Coordinates of C-alpha atoms in Angstrom, one line a residue:
X1057 CA 5.1 -19.2 1.0
X1058 CA 6.2 -19.4 -3.1
X1059 CA 6.9 -15.7 -4.0
X1060 CA 5.7 -14.4 -7.4
X1061 CA 8.6 -12.0 -9.1
X1062 CA 7.5 -9.6 -11.7
X1063 CA 9.1 -7.0 -13.6
X1064 CA 8.6 -3.4 -14.2
X1065 CA 9.2 -3.6 -17.6
X1066 CA 7.0 -6.8 -18.5
X1067 CA 4.5 -4.8 -17.2
X1068 CA 4.6 -1.3 -19.1
X1069 CA 4.8 -3.7 -21.8
X1070 CA 1.0 -4.6 -21.9
X1071 CA 0.9 -1.0 -22.7
X1072 CA -2.0 2.1 -22.4
X1073 CA -2.2 2.7 -19.2
X1074 CA 0.1 -0.2 -17.8
X1075 CA 2.8 1.4 -19.3
X1076 CA 2.7 4.7 -17.3
X1077 CA 1.4 3.2 -14.2
X1078 CA 2.5 0.1 -13.6
X1079 CA 1.9 -0.7 -9.6
X1080 CA -0.9 0.2 -10.4
X1081 CA -1.6 -3.3 -12.3
X1082 CA 0.1 -5.0 -9.4
X1083 CA -2.5 -3.3 -7.2
X1084 CA -5.7 -4.2 -9.4
X1085 CA -4.5 -7.7 -9.5
X1086 CA -3.6 -8.3 -5.9
X1087 CA -6.6 -6.1 -4.8
X1088 CA -9.3 -7.6 -7.4
X1089 CA -12.7 -6.9 -7.3
X1090 CA -12.9 -5.7 -3.3
X1091 CA -15.6 -2.9 -3.2
X1092 CA -14.8 -1.7 -0.3
X1093 CA -10.8 -0.4 0.1
X1094 CA -8.8 1.9 2.7
X1095 CA -5.8 2.8 2.2
X1096 CA -3.8 4.4 5.5
X1097 CA -1.6 6.3 3.7
X1098 CA -2.9 7.5 0.6
X1099 CA -1.3 9.9 -1.2
X1100 CA -2.2 11.2 -4.8
X1101 CA -4.3 7.5 -5.4
X1102 CA -2.0 6.8 -7.9
X1103 CA -2.5 2.9 -6.9
X1104 CA -5.5 3.2 -8.3
X1105 CA -5.2 4.4 -11.3
X1106 CA -6.4 0.8 -12.7
X1107 CA -9.0 -0.4 -10.8
X1108 CA -11.6 2.2 -9.0
X1109 CA -13.3 0.6 -6.3
X1110 CA -17.0 1.2 -5.6
X1111 CA -15.8 2.8 -2.4
X1112 CA -12.2 4.7 -1.6
X1113 CA -11.2 5.8 1.6
X1114 CA -8.4 7.8 1.7
X1115 CA -6.2 8.5 4.9
X1116 CA -3.3 10.7 5.3
X1117 CA -0.7 13.3 6.9
X1118 CA -1.4 15.3 4.1
X1119 CA -4.0 15.9 1.5
X1120 CA -2.2 15.6 -2.1
X1121 CA -2.9 16.2 -5.5
X1122 CA -5.1 13.5 -6.8
X1123 CA -4.9 11.3 -10.0
X1124 CA -7.8 10.0 -8.4
X1125 CA -9.8 10.9 -6.1
X1126 CA -10.7 9.2 -3.0
X1127 CA -15.2 8.9 -1.3
X1128 CA -13.5 9.9 1.7
X1129 CA -10.6 10.9 3.0
X1130 CA -9.1 11.3 6.4
X1131 CA -6.4 13.6 7.1
X1132 CA -4.4 12.6 9.8
X1133 CA -2.5 10.1 10.9
X1134 CA -2.0 6.2 10.7
X1135 CA -2.3 5.9 14.3
X1136 CA -4.4 8.2 14.9
X1137 CA -6.9 7.2 12.3
X1138 CA -6.6 3.8 14.8
X1139 CA -7.6 6.5 17.4
X1140 CA -10.5 7.8 16.0
X1141 CA -12.4 4.0 15.3
X1142 CA -11.1 3.0 18.4
X1143 CA -13.6 5.5 20.2
X1144 CA -16.1 5.3 17.2
X1145 CA -16.1 8.8 15.5
X1146 CA -15.9 7.3 12.5
X1147 CA -17.4 4.4 11.3
X1148 CA -16.9 2.6 8.5
X1149 CA -18.9 -1.2 7.0
X1150 CA -17.9 -3.6 5.0
X1151 CA -14.1 -3.3 4.2
X1152 CA -12.2 -5.8 2.0
X1153 CA -9.0 -4.7 1.7
X1154 CA -6.8 -2.4 4.4
X1155 CA -3.8 -0.9 2.0
X1156 CA -0.6 0.8 3.0
X1157 CA 2.2 1.5 1.2
X1158 CA 4.8 3.7 4.4
X1159 CA 7.0 6.0 2.5
X1160 CA 10.8 6.3 2.8
X1161 CA 12.1 3.4 3.1
X1162 CA 15.6 3.8 2.1
X1163 CA 17.8 6.8 2.9
X1164 CA 17.6 8.7 -0.2
X1165 CA 15.6 12.1 -0.9
X1166 CA 12.2 10.2 -4.0
X1167 CA 11.4 12.9 -6.8
X1168 CA 8.3 11.9 -5.2
X1169 CA 7.2 14.5 -2.8
X1170 CA 4.9 13.0 -0.9
X1171 CA 7.0 9.6 -0.4
X1172 CA 9.5 12.0 1.8
X1173 CA 6.8 13.5 3.8
X1174 CA 7.2 10.6 6.9
X1175 CA 5.5 10.9 10.4
X1176 CA 6.9 7.7 11.7
X1177 CA 8.5 4.9 10.9
X1178 CA 7.4 2.1 7.7
X1179 CA 6.9 -0.4 11.1
X1180 CA 5.0 1.4 12.5
X1181 CA 3.2 3.1 10.2
X1182 CA 2.6 -1.3 9.4
X1183 CA 1.9 -1.9 12.5
X1184 CA -0.7 0.5 12.5
X1185 CA -2.5 -0.2 9.4
X1186 CA -2.6 -3.9 10.5
X1187 CA -4.4 -3.1 13.7
X1188 CA -7.1 -0.3 11.4
X1189 CA -8.0 -4.1 9.7
X1190 CA -8.5 -5.7 12.1
X1191 CA -11.1 -2.9 13.6
X1192 CA -12.6 -2.1 10.7
X1193 CA -12.6 -6.4 9.8
X1194 CA -11.6 -6.3 7.1
X1195 CA -11.1 -9.1 4.8
X1196 CA -7.5 -8.2 3.5
X1197 CA -4.3 -6.3 4.2
X1198 CA -2.5 -5.3 1.6
X1199 CA 1.3 -4.1 2.5
X1200 CA 3.5 -2.4 -0.3
X1201 CA 7.1 -2.2 1.4
X1202 CA 11.4 -3.3 0.7
X1203 CA 10.7 -6.3 3.2
X1204 CA 8.2 -9.2 3.7
X1205 CA 7.7 -8.1 7.9
X1206 CA 6.9 -11.5 9.2
X1207 CA 7.6 -9.7 12.9
X1208 CA 4.9 -8.2 12.4
X1209 CA 1.6 -9.9 10.9
X1210 CA 2.3 -13.6 11.0
X1211 CA 3.3 -15.1 7.4
X1212 CA 0.4 -17.6 7.9
X1213 CA -1.6 -14.8 7.1
X1214 CA -0.5 -14.3 3.0
X1215 CA -2.3 -15.5 0.0
X1216 CA 0.2 -14.0 -2.1
X1217 CA 3.4 -11.8 -2.2
X1218 CA 5.1 -10.3 -5.8
X1219 CA 8.5 -9.5 -5.8
X1220 CA 8.6 -6.4 -7.9
X1221 CA 11.2 -5.2 -9.7
X1222 CA 11.2 -1.6 -10.7
X1223 CA 13.2 -0.8 -13.3
X1224 CA 16.2 1.3 -13.6
X1225 CA 18.1 4.0 -16.0
X1226 CA 21.3 1.8 -16.0
X1227 CA 21.2 -1.3 -16.5
X1228 CA 24.2 -1.9 -14.8
X1229 CA 22.9 -0.9 -11.8
X1230 CA 23.4 -3.7 -8.6
X1231 CA 21.4 -4.8 -7.1
X1232 CA 18.5 -4.1 -8.3
X1233 CA 16.4 -1.9 -7.2
X1234 CA 12.1 -3.9 -6.3
X1235 CA 9.8 -3.6 -3.8
X1236 CA 7.4 -6.6 -2.1
X1237 CA 3.5 -6.0 -2.2
X1238 CA 2.0 -9.2 0.2
X1239 CA -2.1 -9.5 0.3
X1240 CA -3.1 -10.8 3.9
X1241 CA -5.6 -12.6 5.0
X1242 CA -7.0 -11.6 7.6
X1243 CA -9.8 -14.2 7.7
X1244 CA -7.5 -16.6 7.8
X1245 CA -7.4 -18.1 12.1
X1246 CA -3.6 -19.2 13.8

């Protein structure tokens, strides 16, 4: 598996909205022309400031002050949403991509309050997002996490992986901060 490496500063050099929301550029490139997107950890919708799908469905444990307003919003955890789908209390069709970005992967307090508001471990959130995607017959799953969760989702399904290096205020910070954006093709068979 080839892992692309992209630096935040290189995305910001593109200027405009990429300067302010570099991660949104990565997400826009990864989800491409996905028309129906279900985000299981919606937060403020920061991922969609550059590319907003035709149908954007957000799920989160709290309704934050949105930057991008979703078309539908479910105020619940991803595993509650999974159970709603399983019981057929919710019906969503033609889903292209399910997105998950579990908060708080580290032990320090984050400056964005929504990243500190966590119910469930990141691994549990990824596991249920994967199962939501399977229940919805989604074509793809996009995971943003600090490592590739190969013990949750089969690596053979990876179609693109980006190691994204965040800019640091201090040039000699070690180790450099990075995270992974992993796009899985759920149509692939084992």
